[in-house]
Amino acid sequence: MFTDDDAAELYDRLNPWDPAAWPSDAFYDALVAAADSVLDVGCGTGAMLRLARAGGHTGRLVGIDPDASALARARSRTDIEWVHGVAADVRWDAEFALATMVSHAFQCLVTDAEVRASLAAVRRALRPGGVFAFETRHPQARAWESWNPENGSEVVDGRGRKLWVEHRVEQVDGDVVTFTETTSVEGEVARVDRTSLRFMDVATLNGFLAEAGFEVEAQYGDWRRGPITEESREIVTLARRP
């Protein structure tokens, strides 16, 4: 058996939150440290907020995610608010200085309706002047072309089992890419998960943000705040609620 709890533990092993190693993590950590109240939408196992609290953040920290097993790991810290739900479920009103969607969580919003509902909810949760920070992979980089078994990862889990994780693209339909993630335990397939992600270009993304009442404060093509160019792999966005 490879349970949802196992999958949450594996995620942390494959994607450790480490600002010293990853410029993306350092980018968000700086924003979180400067904000007195933070809402992390799609928080997963809560690694970013847990590290912020451990580092001395004294403000309000709230994480929301639909994955119950991921939240169970997040709840190892009880001095942070953890909520089970999705972006569109956010019901706070003008309570946060910063909202985030990290680790490409924004791309899980596949349909126009999901995008609109989520942006409206996040905007409502921010105080006037509050900032929504998130990133999405730039479609021009065609990141999905490297999601194949040849680029799989081997890892040893908390039980000492050897795991192999590989991806395979099933379909590219417009700006939506559907792929599978297969986890094998000791050489035997134990779990197959299917995911769809949306790869918006800058114009489409900014159109949704404007419609939701956000003002784009800055957009970067990399984690060192460089401009978006023809070579950029990311669209890193800071959008402000007026």
CSV table of C-alpha atoms in Angstrom, one decimal, residues 46-189:
chain,number,residue,atom,x,y,z
A,46,GLY,CA,2.8,23.9,5.3
A,47,ALA,CA,6.6,23.9,5.0
A,48,MET,CA,6.9,27.6,4.2
A,49,LEU,CA,4.7,28.8,7.1
A,50,ARG,CA,6.2,26.3,9.5
A,51,LEU,CA,9.7,27.5,8.7
A,52,ALA,CA,8.6,31.2,9.0
A,53,ARG,CA,7.2,30.5,12.5
A,54,ALA,CA,10.3,28.6,13.5
A,55,GLY,CA,12.3,31.5,12.4
A,56,GLY,CA,10.5,33.9,14.7
A,57,HIS,CA,7.5,35.3,12.6
A,58,THR,CA,5.1,36.6,15.2
A,59,GLY,CA,2.2,37.6,13.0
A,60,ARG,CA,-0.8,35.7,11.8
A,61,LEU,CA,-0.1,32.7,9.6
A,62,VAL,CA,-2.9,30.8,7.8
A,63,GLY,CA,-2.6,27.9,5.4
A,64,ILE,CA,-5.4,26.3,3.3
A,65,ASP,CA,-5.2,23.2,1.2
A,66,PRO,CA,-7.6,20.4,0.0
A,67,ASP,CA,-5.3,17.6,0.8
A,68,ALA,CA,-6.1,16.2,4.3
A,69,SER,CA,-2.9,14.2,4.5
A,70,ALA,CA,-0.8,17.1,3.7
A,71,LEU,CA,-2.6,19.2,6.3
A,72,ALA,CA,-2.0,16.5,8.9
A,73,ARG,CA,1.7,17.0,8.4
A,74,ALA,CA,1.3,20.8,8.5
A,75,ARG,CA,-0.5,20.5,11.8
A,76,SER,CA,2.7,19.4,13.5
A,77,ARG,CA,2.7,23.1,14.3
A,78,THR,CA,-0.3,24.2,16.3
A,79,ASP,CA,0.6,27.9,16.4
A,80,ILE,CA,-0.5,28.3,12.7
A,81,GLU,CA,-4.1,28.2,11.5
A,82,TRP,CA,-4.7,25.3,9.1
A,83,VAL,CA,-7.9,25.1,7.0
A,84,HIS,CA,-9.1,22.3,4.8
A,85,GLY,CA,-10.3,23.7,1.4
A,86,VAL,CA,-9.5,25.2,-1.9
A,87,ALA,CA,-8.8,28.7,-3.1
A,88,ALA,CA,-12.4,29.5,-4.0
A,89,ASP,CA,-13.4,28.5,-0.4
A,90,VAL,CA,-11.5,31.4,1.1
A,91,ARG,CA,-14.0,33.5,3.1
A,92,TRP,CA,-11.8,36.0,5.0
A,93,ASP,CA,-12.6,39.6,4.3
A,94,ALA,CA,-9.7,42.2,4.2
A,95,GLU,CA,-7.6,40.3,6.8
A,96,PHE,CA,-4.2,39.7,5.2
A,97,ALA,CA,-1.3,41.8,4.1
A,98,LEU,CA,0.0,39.0,1.9
A,99,ALA,CA,-1.5,36.0,0.1
A,100,THR,CA,0.7,33.4,-1.7
A,101,MET,CA,0.4,30.4,-4.0
A,102,VAL,CA,3.8,28.8,-4.1
A,103,SER,CA,5.3,25.8,-5.9
A,104,HIS,CA,3.2,26.4,-9.0
A,105,ALA,CA,0.0,25.8,-7.1
A,106,PHE,CA,-1.7,28.5,-9.3
A,107,GLN,CA,-1.5,26.2,-12.3
A,108,CYS,CA,-3.9,23.7,-10.6
A,109,LEU,CA,-6.6,26.3,-11.4
A,110,VAL,CA,-7.5,24.8,-14.8
A,111,THR,CA,-10.8,26.2,-15.9
A,112,ASP,CA,-11.7,29.9,-16.4
A,113,ALA,CA,-14.4,29.5,-13.7
A,114,GLU,CA,-11.8,28.2,-11.2
A,115,VAL,CA,-9.4,31.0,-11.9
A,116,ARG,CA,-12.1,33.7,-11.5
A,117,ALA,CA,-13.5,32.3,-8.3
A,118,SER,CA,-10.1,31.8,-6.8
A,119,LEU,CA,-8.8,35.2,-7.7
A,120,ALA,CA,-12.0,36.9,-6.3
A,121,ALA,CA,-11.7,35.0,-3.0
A,122,VAL,CA,-8.0,35.8,-2.6
A,123,ARG,CA,-8.6,39.5,-3.4
A,124,ARG,CA,-11.4,39.6,-0.9
A,125,ALA,CA,-9.1,38.1,1.8
A,126,LEU,CA,-6.5,40.8,1.3
A,127,ARG,CA,-6.5,44.2,3.0
A,128,PRO,CA,-6.5,47.2,0.6
A,129,GLY,CA,-2.9,47.5,-0.5
A,130,GLY,CA,-2.3,43.8,0.2
A,131,VAL,CA,-0.3,41.7,-2.3
A,132,PHE,CA,-0.9,38.4,-3.9
A,133,ALA,CA,2.4,36.7,-4.8
A,134,PHE,CA,2.5,33.6,-7.0
A,135,GLU,CA,4.3,32.0,-10.0
A,136,THR,CA,3.3,30.0,-13.0
A,137,ARG,CA,5.6,28.2,-15.5
A,138,HIS,CA,6.0,30.2,-18.7
A,139,PRO,CA,4.4,28.2,-21.5
A,140,GLN,CA,7.2,29.2,-23.9
A,141,ALA,CA,9.7,27.0,-21.9
A,142,ARG,CA,7.5,23.9,-22.5
A,143,ALA,CA,8.5,22.4,-19.1
A,144,TRP,CA,6.2,19.4,-19.7
A,145,GLU,CA,8.5,18.1,-22.4
A,146,SER,CA,10.9,16.9,-19.7
A,147,TRP,CA,8.2,15.1,-17.7
A,148,ASN,CA,9.1,11.6,-18.8
A,149,PRO,CA,10.3,8.4,-17.2
A,150,GLU,CA,13.9,9.1,-18.2
A,151,ASN,CA,13.9,12.0,-15.8
A,152,GLY,CA,12.4,10.1,-12.8
A,153,SER,CA,13.6,10.4,-9.2
A,154,GLU,CA,14.8,7.7,-6.8
A,155,VAL,CA,14.3,8.4,-3.1
A,156,VAL,CA,14.3,6.4,0.2
A,157,ASP,CA,11.2,7.0,2.3
A,158,GLY,CA,10.8,7.2,6.1
A,159,ARG,CA,10.3,3.4,6.3
A,160,GLY,CA,13.6,2.8,4.4
A,161,ARG,CA,11.8,1.7,1.2
A,162,LYS,CA,13.3,2.5,-2.2
A,163,LEU,CA,10.9,4.5,-4.2
A,164,TRP,CA,10.9,5.5,-7.9
A,165,VAL,CA,8.8,8.4,-9.1
A,166,GLU,CA,8.3,9.2,-12.8
A,167,HIS,CA,6.0,11.3,-14.9
A,168,ARG,CA,4.4,10.8,-18.3
A,169,VAL,CA,2.5,13.4,-20.3
A,170,GLU,CA,-0.9,12.1,-21.5
A,171,GLN,CA,-2.3,15.1,-23.3
A,172,VAL,CA,-1.6,18.7,-24.3
A,173,ASP,CA,-5.0,20.4,-25.0
A,174,GLY,CA,-4.4,24.1,-25.6
A,175,ASP,CA,-2.8,25.5,-22.5
A,176,VAL,CA,-3.7,22.5,-20.3
A,177,VAL,CA,-1.3,19.7,-19.8
A,178,THR,CA,-2.5,16.4,-18.3
A,179,PHE,CA,0.1,13.9,-17.0
A,180,THR,CA,0.5,11.0,-14.6
A,181,GLU,CA,2.9,10.6,-11.7
A,182,THR,CA,3.7,6.9,-11.0
A,183,THR,CA,5.2,5.9,-7.7
A,184,SER,CA,6.9,2.4,-7.5
A,185,VAL,CA,7.9,0.8,-4.3
A,186,GLU,CA,10.8,-1.7,-4.4
A,187,GLY,CA,10.2,-1.9,-8.2
A,188,GLU,CA,6.4,-2.5,-8.1
A,189,VAL,CA,3.9,0.1,-9.2
